[in-house]
Amino acid sequence: MKTRITKTLLDSWNYMFDCAEGFEQEARDEFITTLKREPTPPNEAQQAGLDFEKLVMRIAQGEDVTRLEKGYNGAKQIADIVRGGQWQVHVDTDVEVDGRIFWLHGFIDVLKAGVIYDVKFKTKSFSNLDLWHCYRHSSQHSAYLKCVPEAYEFVYLISDGNDLYTEAYTRQTAEPIENIIRNFMNWLKGEPELLKIYEERWIVE
Amino acid sequence: MIQEGYKLDFSNQTFGVILYGQPGVGKTTLAMSDGNNGADTLLIDLEHGIGRTNPLHRMNCKVLSAANYQEVKKDLETPEAKAAKNIVIDTAGALVEYLKQWAMETQPGAKDRNGNWNGLKGFGIVKTEMDSFVNQIKTVMNKNIIFIFHADEKVDRDGNPIQRLRCEGSFRNTVWTGIDFGALIQRQGGKRYANFIPDDDNPAKGCHGIEGKIEIPDLSAGKKNDFLAWLFDTARANMQKENDAVADVIKGYNKIMEDVKGMVEGVTDADTANACLKAIGSMDHVLTSKKECGKMLNDKCKTLGLTYQKASGSYVAGDAK
């Protein structure tokens, strides 16, 4: 049996263990919604992230964007880095974990000259955040470095609309995606009902 | 002067460095390790820590002491500051405090209606001025800039100790973006180390072959204080080697992307799209050029109403399904 797997599913699973105290049930509910592949409208923070990403794209593509637009300063710094790259590149690969094949796929924000870029938006000001290694537990860099073997680096471009903070991962510093998938599957095996949902809804036709 | 990226000369490259650690570990002495008893260094001594260093290591160093930020800025215009190769900010956390004071005295937006510090706007003003100050040193004056921070020991969610840079506002985060090297200075077993290994517990950054945990040479018995001089020389040499090694790769990548861009511009229908697809497939690709070219073509085809048919491996007019 070949099943799909995405960074969204893995991150939503991972969030159950990384969420703030008191949000465990909410995180579990969100994971089950993702597992069931139920469409949900973006929440406020997600929408702000999508809007910011669009702003970066517009600036990078040379559109005349006024400096007064919300988030311009941060978006401009990111646009200067990704200009000339290709946006929303679909990537995929088969990953074998313990004899089972997973079809790993997703969309890269920007691909340029061997580097995968991902634009992140923080609704809180950087003044109030500790950003060091803030995406270390994300499966995203592991997943996409696996999908694009020609890429040598994955860089998160993180902004609060004013400032830019970057966090880079290479194959040497990223957790192999096989390990993440293995942990995910081992956890699912302990939750037979959820495993059943996964195998039914994520099967590759 | 415009130069091709692969032809660059790094012999005069300047760097940004973060040195952080607990008090007494020797951060200031290390920051002055220009190999010339401090003669190439201007130390902006905002915490009056210079007195705690060995006089031999600071004998030629220029020390900028100032009562406020305005004085710091003014002194950066002096011939002594202009002659220095390395400018050390000791500490960056203290500079933010100086900037807060400057903002309160000179920037109306930094105060609330009661005349108190307005953190939200105030830190925005401080951040803008800090960026301008750092830019002046790094870009306009073309100096190596060395930020000293105290380590702020915290605990993670599991109660394990972690180190962070002690500094108010967003600068403790954004400072990493423009930095080449960042090390936690540690004392272990009677030896001192610069730890460039980034992990969850200790922020750090290494590049151009400067990585791992590097022992800082013992300075007893009048030995030369030249760790940073060695670091900069090594990094410059490595940058040149790295650049020379990838010159052909970059040239190849740029050529492919330029050629395909031209071809994609000429795509007008399914036939020209498939010819372009075939040409892309037959190229010797470099880095991620194949995926990027494929995406470029696919985007163009979408605008022409063409879709990719997986079974035939070609573009067709209309909806392939």
Short mmCIF file of C-alpha atoms in Angstrom, two decimals, chain A residues 3-103:
data_model
loop_
_atom_site.label_atom_id
_atom_site.label_comp_id
_atom_site.label_asym_id
_atom_site.label_seq_id
_atom_site.Cartn_x
_atom_site.Cartn_y
_atom_site.Cartn_z
CA THR A 3 0.09 6.38 0.98
CA ARG A 4 0.53 10.12 0.61
CA ILE A 5 2.31 12.18 3.16
CA THR A 6 2.75 15.94 3.40
CA LYS A 7 4.55 18.39 5.62
CA THR A 8 1.14 19.79 6.61
CA LEU A 9 0.07 16.43 8.04
CA LEU A 10 3.41 15.86 9.77
CA ASP A 11 3.51 19.37 11.22
CA SER A 12 -0.06 19.13 12.43
CA TRP A 13 0.85 15.86 14.17
CA ASN A 14 4.03 17.40 15.57
CA TYR A 15 2.11 20.39 16.91
CA MET A 16 0.35 18.11 19.40
CA PHE A 17 3.66 17.70 21.19
CA ASP A 18 4.91 21.26 20.69
CA CYS A 19 1.78 23.25 21.49
CA ALA A 20 1.53 25.50 24.50
CA GLU A 21 0.27 24.03 27.74
CA GLY A 22 -3.52 23.81 27.83
CA PHE A 23 -3.87 23.59 24.03
CA GLU A 24 -3.35 19.83 23.78
CA GLN A 25 -6.96 18.94 22.99
CA GLU A 26 -7.24 21.73 20.43
CA ALA A 27 -4.03 20.53 18.78
CA ARG A 28 -5.32 16.96 18.69
CA ASP A 29 -8.61 18.09 17.14
CA GLU A 30 -6.72 20.06 14.51
CA PHE A 31 -4.58 17.04 13.73
CA ILE A 32 -7.65 14.82 13.31
CA THR A 33 -9.22 17.39 10.98
CA THR A 34 -6.07 17.38 8.88
CA LEU A 35 -5.91 13.58 8.98
CA LYS A 36 -9.50 13.39 7.77
CA ARG A 37 -8.57 15.85 5.00
CA GLU A 38 -11.49 18.04 5.92
CA PRO A 39 -11.19 21.44 4.27
CA THR A 40 -10.99 24.29 6.77
CA PRO A 41 -10.83 28.00 6.04
CA PRO A 42 -7.54 29.61 7.07
CA ASN A 43 -7.55 31.09 10.55
CA GLU A 44 -6.57 34.71 11.16
CA ALA A 45 -2.86 33.98 11.52
CA GLN A 46 -2.81 31.74 8.45
CA GLN A 47 -4.64 34.38 6.41
CA ALA A 48 -2.16 37.03 7.54
CA GLY A 49 0.63 34.70 6.39
CA LEU A 50 -0.98 34.19 2.99
CA ASP A 51 -1.49 37.94 2.54
CA PHE A 52 2.13 38.62 3.49
CA GLU A 53 3.38 35.99 1.05
CA LYS A 54 1.34 37.59 -1.72
CA LEU A 55 2.85 40.96 -0.85
CA VAL A 56 6.37 39.51 -1.10
CA MET A 57 5.51 37.97 -4.47
CA ARG A 58 4.12 41.25 -5.80
CA ILE A 59 7.22 43.17 -4.79
CA ALA A 60 9.55 40.45 -6.12
CA GLN A 61 7.74 40.45 -9.44
CA GLY A 62 8.23 44.18 -9.83
CA GLU A 63 4.70 45.32 -9.10
CA ASP A 64 4.51 48.92 -7.95
CA VAL A 65 3.69 48.45 -4.27
CA THR A 66 3.38 51.45 -1.99
CA ARG A 67 5.67 51.57 1.02
CA LEU A 68 2.62 52.34 3.11
CA GLU A 69 1.23 48.86 2.56
CA LYS A 70 1.17 46.90 5.82
CA GLY A 71 4.26 44.71 6.17
CA TYR A 72 6.12 46.42 3.30
CA ASN A 73 9.48 46.73 5.11
CA GLY A 74 9.70 43.04 5.92
CA ALA A 75 8.28 41.93 2.59
CA LYS A 76 10.77 44.08 0.66
CA GLN A 77 13.73 42.47 2.44
CA ILE A 78 12.44 39.01 1.53
CA ALA A 79 11.57 40.01 -2.04
CA ASP A 80 15.16 41.17 -2.56
CA ILE A 81 16.36 37.66 -1.68
CA VAL A 82 13.87 35.60 -3.71
CA ARG A 83 13.63 37.84 -6.78
CA GLY A 84 14.13 35.79 -9.95
CA GLY A 85 13.16 32.52 -8.28
CA GLN A 86 10.21 30.30 -9.18
CA TRP A 87 7.16 30.45 -6.92
CA GLN A 88 4.93 27.60 -5.77
CA VAL A 89 6.89 24.77 -7.30
CA HIS A 90 5.25 21.36 -6.90
CA VAL A 91 7.72 18.73 -5.78
CA ASP A 92 7.35 15.08 -4.92
CA THR A 93 9.24 11.89 -4.31
CA ASP A 94 8.70 8.38 -3.01
CA VAL A 95 10.16 7.67 0.40
CA GLU A 96 10.65 4.16 1.71
CA VAL A 97 10.34 3.70 5.44
CA ASP A 98 10.51 0.23 6.98
CA GLY A 99 9.51 -1.40 3.70
CA ARG A 100 6.54 0.86 3.13
CA ILE A 101 6.35 3.48 0.36
CA PHE A 102 5.13 7.02 1.05
CA TRP A 103 4.44 9.56 -1.66
#
